[in-house]
Amino acid sequence: ESDCANKISTGSTERSATLHSNMVDKELALYEKIVTALPANSWHRQNLPAWKNSRALHERAYCLMNDKNYQAAESFLLEAQAFDINDTSCARAWSIYQNLLGTVELKLEKTAEAERHYKLALQNDLLAAQGGPESADVARDFGYLAALYQKQGKLADADKLLSQALEMDRQILGD
């Protein structure tokens, strides 16, 4: 049985499953309150039950990843993605989930799938940046791809991406 059935660890802090469940319930209740104030035709208002289900699937996947049960986490993330695919209002969250899926795929030695998810996140974040100032999200995506390329032995490609990410971070932070 998953260790997360009894606790959820964040760093060195352990919280009981009940406390964590209460926190998620409060978050969902707050979200529901915000969503009901949106226009009736908004994506979130129309899809609130699906979003709640997606959120629960993501929480379970995080828990399984914490237990290093990547195979089970993968199935929850893929199921959650089916709900999230139509949500165009939160591109950043979608990219984060693509990177999360990529990380799980990489842990499972599915490098082609990992690369696909990392590139989808990068493509999405590049579109969101609209050619504007350097993006911390794009720099993050470069880091994920670089880790994959490093694992594959493509060190020149990894170095190029990490250099670009570092330069973006310097521009953003003014250093």
PDB file of C-alpha atoms in Angstrom:
ATOM      1  CA  GLU A   1       0.000   0.000   0.000  1.00  0.00           C
ATOM      2  CA  SER A   2       1.153   3.502  -0.772  1.00  0.00           C
ATOM      3  CA  ASP A   3       2.900   5.388   1.986  1.00  0.00           C
ATOM      4  CA  CYS A   4       0.638   8.287   1.000  1.00  0.00           C
ATOM      5  CA  ALA A   5      -2.358   6.465   2.371  1.00  0.00           C
ATOM      6  CA  ASN A   6      -0.997   7.374   5.791  1.00  0.00           C
ATOM      7  CA  LYS A   7       0.966  10.579   5.205  1.00  0.00           C
ATOM      8  CA  ILE A   8       2.070  13.069   2.635  1.00  0.00           C
ATOM      9  CA  SER A   9       5.614  14.377   2.885  1.00  0.00           C
ATOM     10  CA  THR A  10       6.759  17.756   1.735  1.00  0.00           C
ATOM     11  CA  GLY A  11      10.462  18.141   2.340  1.00  0.00           C
ATOM     12  CA  SER A  12      11.005  17.255   5.963  1.00  0.00           C
ATOM     13  CA  THR A  13       7.479  18.203   7.008  1.00  0.00           C
ATOM     14  CA  GLU A  14       4.931  15.411   7.267  1.00  0.00           C
ATOM     15  CA  ARG A  15       1.230  16.085   7.227  1.00  0.00           C
ATOM     16  CA  SER A  16      -1.469  13.567   7.912  1.00  0.00           C
ATOM     17  CA  ALA A  17      -3.621  12.442   5.002  1.00  0.00           C
ATOM     18  CA  THR A  18      -6.624  13.931   6.798  1.00  0.00           C
ATOM     19  CA  LEU A  19      -4.964  17.333   7.099  1.00  0.00           C
ATOM     20  CA  HIS A  20      -3.890  17.213   3.460  1.00  0.00           C
ATOM     21  CA  SER A  21      -7.375  16.158   2.394  1.00  0.00           C
ATOM     22  CA  ASN A  22      -8.846  19.065   4.363  1.00  0.00           C
ATOM     23  CA  MET A  23      -6.441  21.465   2.654  1.00  0.00           C
ATOM     24  CA  VAL A  24      -7.397  20.171  -0.796  1.00  0.00           C
ATOM     25  CA  ASP A  25     -11.095  20.365   0.125  1.00  0.00           C
ATOM     26  CA  LYS A  26     -10.645  24.005   1.208  1.00  0.00           C
ATOM     27  CA  GLU A  27      -8.782  24.805  -1.990  1.00  0.00           C
ATOM     28  CA  LEU A  28     -11.555  23.216  -4.080  1.00  0.00           C
ATOM     29  CA  ALA A  29     -14.242  25.062  -2.119  1.00  0.00           C
ATOM     30  CA  LEU A  30     -12.463  28.384  -2.680  1.00  0.00           C
ATOM     31  CA  TYR A  31     -12.039  27.600  -6.359  1.00  0.00           C
ATOM     32  CA  GLU A  32     -15.729  26.706  -6.644  1.00  0.00           C
ATOM     33  CA  LYS A  33     -16.659  30.010  -5.009  1.00  0.00           C
ATOM     34  CA  ILE A  34     -14.465  31.930  -7.471  1.00  0.00           C
ATOM     35  CA  VAL A  35     -15.732  29.962 -10.467  1.00  0.00           C
ATOM     36  CA  THR A  36     -19.390  30.541  -9.649  1.00  0.00           C
ATOM     37  CA  ALA A  37     -18.697  34.279  -9.935  1.00  0.00           C
ATOM     38  CA  LEU A  38     -17.500  33.804 -13.533  1.00  0.00           C
ATOM     39  CA  PRO A  39     -19.871  34.099 -16.510  1.00  0.00           C
ATOM     40  CA  ALA A  40     -22.025  31.012 -17.038  1.00  0.00           C
ATOM     41  CA  ASN A  41     -20.385  30.326 -20.411  1.00  0.00           C
ATOM     42  CA  SER A  42     -16.823  30.290 -19.048  1.00  0.00           C
ATOM     43  CA  TRP A  43     -14.885  27.052 -19.472  1.00  0.00           C
ATOM     44  CA  HIS A  44     -14.242  26.679 -15.735  1.00  0.00           C
ATOM     45  CA  ARG A  45     -17.863  27.243 -14.767  1.00  0.00           C
ATOM     46  CA  GLN A  46     -19.131  24.732 -17.308  1.00  0.00           C
ATOM     47  CA  ASN A  47     -16.495  22.150 -16.404  1.00  0.00           C
ATOM     48  CA  LEU A  48     -16.243  22.502 -12.634  1.00  0.00           C
ATOM     49  CA  PRO A  49     -16.963  18.800 -11.907  1.00  0.00           C
ATOM     50  CA  ALA A  50     -14.360  17.702 -14.472  1.00  0.00           C
ATOM     51  CA  TRP A  51     -11.829  20.167 -13.037  1.00  0.00           C
ATOM     52  CA  LYS A  52     -12.408  18.847  -9.527  1.00  0.00           C
ATOM     53  CA  ASN A  53     -11.835  15.310 -10.777  1.00  0.00           C
ATOM     54  CA  SER A  54      -8.675  16.406 -12.591  1.00  0.00           C
ATOM     55  CA  ARG A  55      -7.364  18.085  -9.447  1.00  0.00           C
ATOM     56  CA  ALA A  56      -7.966  14.927  -7.425  1.00  0.00           C
ATOM     57  CA  LEU A  57      -6.117  12.854 -10.050  1.00  0.00           C
ATOM     58  CA  HIS A  58      -3.161  15.242  -9.944  1.00  0.00           C
ATOM     59  CA  GLU A  59      -3.039  15.055  -6.158  1.00  0.00           C
ATOM     60  CA  ARG A  60      -2.982  11.267  -6.296  1.00  0.00           C
ATOM     61  CA  ALA A  61      -0.239  11.330  -8.941  1.00  0.00           C
ATOM     62  CA  TYR A  62       1.915  13.659  -6.804  1.00  0.00           C
ATOM     63  CA  CYS A  63       1.486  11.291  -3.897  1.00  0.00           C
ATOM     64  CA  LEU A  64       2.480   8.278  -5.976  1.00  0.00           C
ATOM     65  CA  MET A  65       5.505  10.127  -7.343  1.00  0.00           C
ATOM     66  CA  ASN A  66       6.543  10.862  -3.782  1.00  0.00           C
ATOM     67  CA  ASP A  67       6.419   7.093  -3.203  1.00  0.00           C
ATOM     68  CA  LYS A  68       8.442   6.597  -6.417  1.00  0.00           C
ATOM     69  CA  ASN A  69       5.535   4.660  -7.938  1.00  0.00           C
ATOM     70  CA  TYR A  70       5.956   6.297 -11.336  1.00  0.00           C
ATOM     71  CA  GLN A  71       3.986   3.705 -13.299  1.00  0.00           C
ATOM     72  CA  ALA A  72       0.826   4.363 -11.280  1.00  0.00           C
ATOM     73  CA  ALA A  73       1.449   8.129 -11.291  1.00  0.00           C
ATOM     74  CA  GLU A  74       1.688   8.060 -15.070  1.00  0.00           C
ATOM     75  CA  SER A  75      -1.807   6.601 -15.449  1.00  0.00           C
ATOM     76  CA  PHE A  76      -3.335   9.216 -13.120  1.00  0.00           C
ATOM     77  CA  LEU A  77      -1.579  12.060 -14.951  1.00  0.00           C
ATOM     78  CA  LEU A  78      -2.682  10.794 -18.354  1.00  0.00           C
ATOM     79  CA  GLU A  79      -6.260  10.500 -17.117  1.00  0.00           C
ATOM     80  CA  ALA A  80      -6.106  14.025 -15.671  1.00  0.00           C
ATOM     81  CA  GLN A  81      -4.691  15.325 -18.931  1.00  0.00           C
ATOM     82  CA  ALA A  82      -7.881  14.230 -20.695  1.00  0.00           C
ATOM     83  CA  PHE A  83      -9.763  16.753 -18.546  1.00  0.00           C
ATOM     84  CA  ASP A  84      -7.133  19.488 -18.871  1.00  0.00           C
ATOM     85  CA  ILE A  85      -6.654  19.383 -22.640  1.00  0.00           C
ATOM     86  CA  ASN A  86      -9.609  21.703 -23.314  1.00  0.00           C
ATOM     87  CA  ASP A  87      -8.652  24.283 -20.705  1.00  0.00           C
ATOM     88  CA  THR A  88      -6.954  27.017 -22.685  1.00  0.00           C
ATOM     89  CA  SER A  89      -7.341  29.608 -19.929  1.00  0.00           C
ATOM     90  CA  CYS A  90      -4.426  28.360 -17.860  1.00  0.00           C
ATOM     91  CA  ALA A  91      -1.551  27.719 -20.233  1.00  0.00           C
ATOM     92  CA  ARG A  92       1.048  27.851 -17.469  1.00  0.00           C
ATOM     93  CA  ALA A  93      -0.582  25.054 -15.468  1.00  0.00           C
ATOM     94  CA  TRP A  94      -0.910  22.954 -18.612  1.00  0.00           C
ATOM     95  CA  SER A  95       2.824  23.372 -19.279  1.00  0.00           C
ATOM     96  CA  ILE A  96       3.665  22.437 -15.705  1.00  0.00           C
ATOM     97  CA  TYR A  97       1.638  19.243 -16.075  1.00  0.00           C
ATOM     98  CA  GLN A  98       3.358  18.462 -19.384  1.00  0.00           C
ATOM     99  CA  ASN A  99       6.705  18.815 -17.636  1.00  0.00           C
ATOM    100  CA  LEU A 100       5.446  16.637 -14.799  1.00  0.00           C
ATOM    101  CA  LEU A 101       4.377  13.959 -17.271  1.00  0.00           C
ATOM    102  CA  GLY A 102       7.752  14.251 -18.970  1.00  0.00           C
ATOM    103  CA  THR A 103       9.509  13.728 -15.657  1.00  0.00           C
ATOM    104  CA  VAL A 104       7.456  10.614 -14.921  1.00  0.00           C
ATOM    105  CA  GLU A 105       8.125   9.268 -18.422  1.00  0.00           C
ATOM    106  CA  LEU A 106      11.846   9.911 -17.948  1.00  0.00           C
ATOM    107  CA  LYS A 107      11.805   8.010 -14.648  1.00  0.00           C
ATOM    108  CA  LEU A 108      10.157   5.135 -16.528  1.00  0.00           C
ATOM    109  CA  GLU A 109      12.908   5.272 -19.189  1.00  0.00           C
ATOM    110  CA  LYS A 110      10.383   6.370 -21.825  1.00  0.00           C
ATOM    111  CA  THR A 111      12.641   9.045 -23.261  1.00  0.00           C
ATOM    112  CA  ALA A 112      10.713   9.623 -26.499  1.00  0.00           C
ATOM    113  CA  GLU A 113       7.517  10.280 -24.544  1.00  0.00           C
ATOM    114  CA  ALA A 114       9.389  12.468 -22.049  1.00  0.00           C
ATOM    115  CA  GLU A 115      10.824  14.540 -24.876  1.00  0.00           C
ATOM    116  CA  ARG A 116       7.380  14.920 -26.453  1.00  0.00           C
ATOM    117  CA  HIS A 117       5.895  16.243 -23.193  1.00  0.00           C
ATOM    118  CA  TYR A 118       8.837  18.572 -22.539  1.00  0.00           C
ATOM    119  CA  LYS A 119       8.608  19.960 -26.080  1.00  0.00           C
ATOM    120  CA  LEU A 120       4.848  20.474 -25.773  1.00  0.00           C
ATOM    121  CA  ALA A 121       5.429  22.486 -22.600  1.00  0.00           C
ATOM    122  CA  LEU A 122       8.150  24.523 -24.293  1.00  0.00           C
ATOM    123  CA  GLN A 123       6.003  25.181 -27.348  1.00  0.00           C
ATOM    124  CA  ASN A 124       3.102  26.255 -25.147  1.00  0.00           C
ATOM    125  CA  ASP A 125       5.291  28.578 -23.056  1.00  0.00           C
ATOM    126  CA  LEU A 126       6.893  30.096 -26.148  1.00  0.00           C
ATOM    127  CA  LEU A 127       3.412  30.899 -27.471  1.00  0.00           C
ATOM    128  CA  ALA A 128       2.421  32.389 -24.116  1.00  0.00           C
ATOM    129  CA  ALA A 129       5.547  34.582 -24.105  1.00  0.00           C
ATOM    130  CA  GLN A 130       4.534  35.890 -27.574  1.00  0.00           C
ATOM    131  CA  GLY A 131       8.075  36.856 -28.428  1.00  0.00           C
ATOM    132  CA  GLY A 132       8.129  39.255 -25.496  1.00  0.00           C
ATOM    133  CA  PRO A 133      10.646  39.442 -22.694  1.00  0.00           C
ATOM    134  CA  GLU A 134      12.547  36.346 -21.676  1.00  0.00           C
ATOM    135  CA  SER A 135      10.354  33.907 -19.818  1.00  0.00           C
ATOM    136  CA  ALA A 136      11.178  32.045 -16.616  1.00  0.00           C
ATOM    137  CA  ASP A 137       8.779  29.342 -17.819  1.00  0.00           C
ATOM    138  CA  VAL A 138      10.744  28.900 -21.057  1.00  0.00           C
ATOM    139  CA  ALA A 139      13.994  28.780 -19.062  1.00  0.00           C
ATOM    140  CA  ARG A 140      12.433  26.080 -16.860  1.00  0.00           C
ATOM    141  CA  ASP A 141      11.420  24.105 -19.955  1.00  0.00           C
ATOM    142  CA  PHE A 142      14.967  24.349 -21.306  1.00  0.00           C
ATOM    143  CA  GLY A 143      16.167  22.878 -18.014  1.00  0.00           C
ATOM    144  CA  TYR A 144      13.847  19.889 -18.312  1.00  0.00           C
ATOM    145  CA  LEU A 145      14.914  19.217 -21.898  1.00  0.00           C
ATOM    146  CA  ALA A 146      18.565  19.621 -20.931  1.00  0.00           C
ATOM    147  CA  ALA A 147      18.188  16.987 -18.198  1.00  0.00           C
ATOM    148  CA  LEU A 148      16.721  14.600 -20.762  1.00  0.00           C
ATOM    149  CA  TYR A 149      19.497  15.285 -23.263  1.00  0.00           C
ATOM    150  CA  GLN A 150      22.104  14.827 -20.554  1.00  0.00           C
ATOM    151  CA  LYS A 151      20.600  11.434 -19.684  1.00  0.00           C
ATOM    152  CA  GLN A 152      20.706  10.502 -23.371  1.00  0.00           C
ATOM    153  CA  GLY A 153      24.364  11.531 -23.615  1.00  0.00           C
ATOM    154  CA  LYS A 154      23.569  14.510 -25.872  1.00  0.00           C
ATOM    155  CA  LEU A 155      25.836  16.744 -23.828  1.00  0.00           C
ATOM    156  CA  ALA A 156      26.312  19.466 -26.461  1.00  0.00           C
ATOM    157  CA  ASP A 157      22.522  19.859 -26.790  1.00  0.00           C
ATOM    158  CA  ALA A 158      22.112  19.895 -23.010  1.00  0.00           C
ATOM    159  CA  ASP A 159      24.871  22.488 -22.614  1.00  0.00           C
ATOM    160  CA  LYS A 160      23.293  24.747 -25.250  1.00  0.00           C
ATOM    161  CA  LEU A 161      19.892  24.641 -23.538  1.00  0.00           C
ATOM    162  CA  LEU A 162      21.346  25.212 -20.087  1.00  0.00           C
ATOM    163  CA  SER A 163      23.343  28.194 -21.387  1.00  0.00           C
ATOM    164  CA  GLN A 164      20.171  29.668 -22.897  1.00  0.00           C
ATOM    165  CA  ALA A 165      18.255  29.077 -19.662  1.00  0.00           C
ATOM    166  CA  LEU A 166      21.018  30.722 -17.634  1.00  0.00           C
ATOM    167  CA  GLU A 167      21.078  33.733 -19.945  1.00  0.00           C
ATOM    168  CA  MET A 168      17.288  34.075 -19.673  1.00  0.00           C
ATOM    169  CA  ASP A 169      17.470  33.902 -15.890  1.00  0.00           C
ATOM    170  CA  ARG A 170      20.163  36.592 -15.896  1.00  0.00           C
ATOM    171  CA  GLN A 171      18.044  38.856 -18.091  1.00  0.00           C
ATOM    172  CA  ILE A 172      14.983  38.317 -15.926  1.00  0.00           C
ATOM    173  CA  LEU A 173      16.855  38.850 -12.656  1.00  0.00           C
ATOM    174  CA  GLY A 174      18.957  41.686 -14.019  1.00  0.00           C
ATOM    175  CA  ASP A 175      22.316  40.029 -13.420  1.00  0.00           C
TER     176      ASP A 175
END
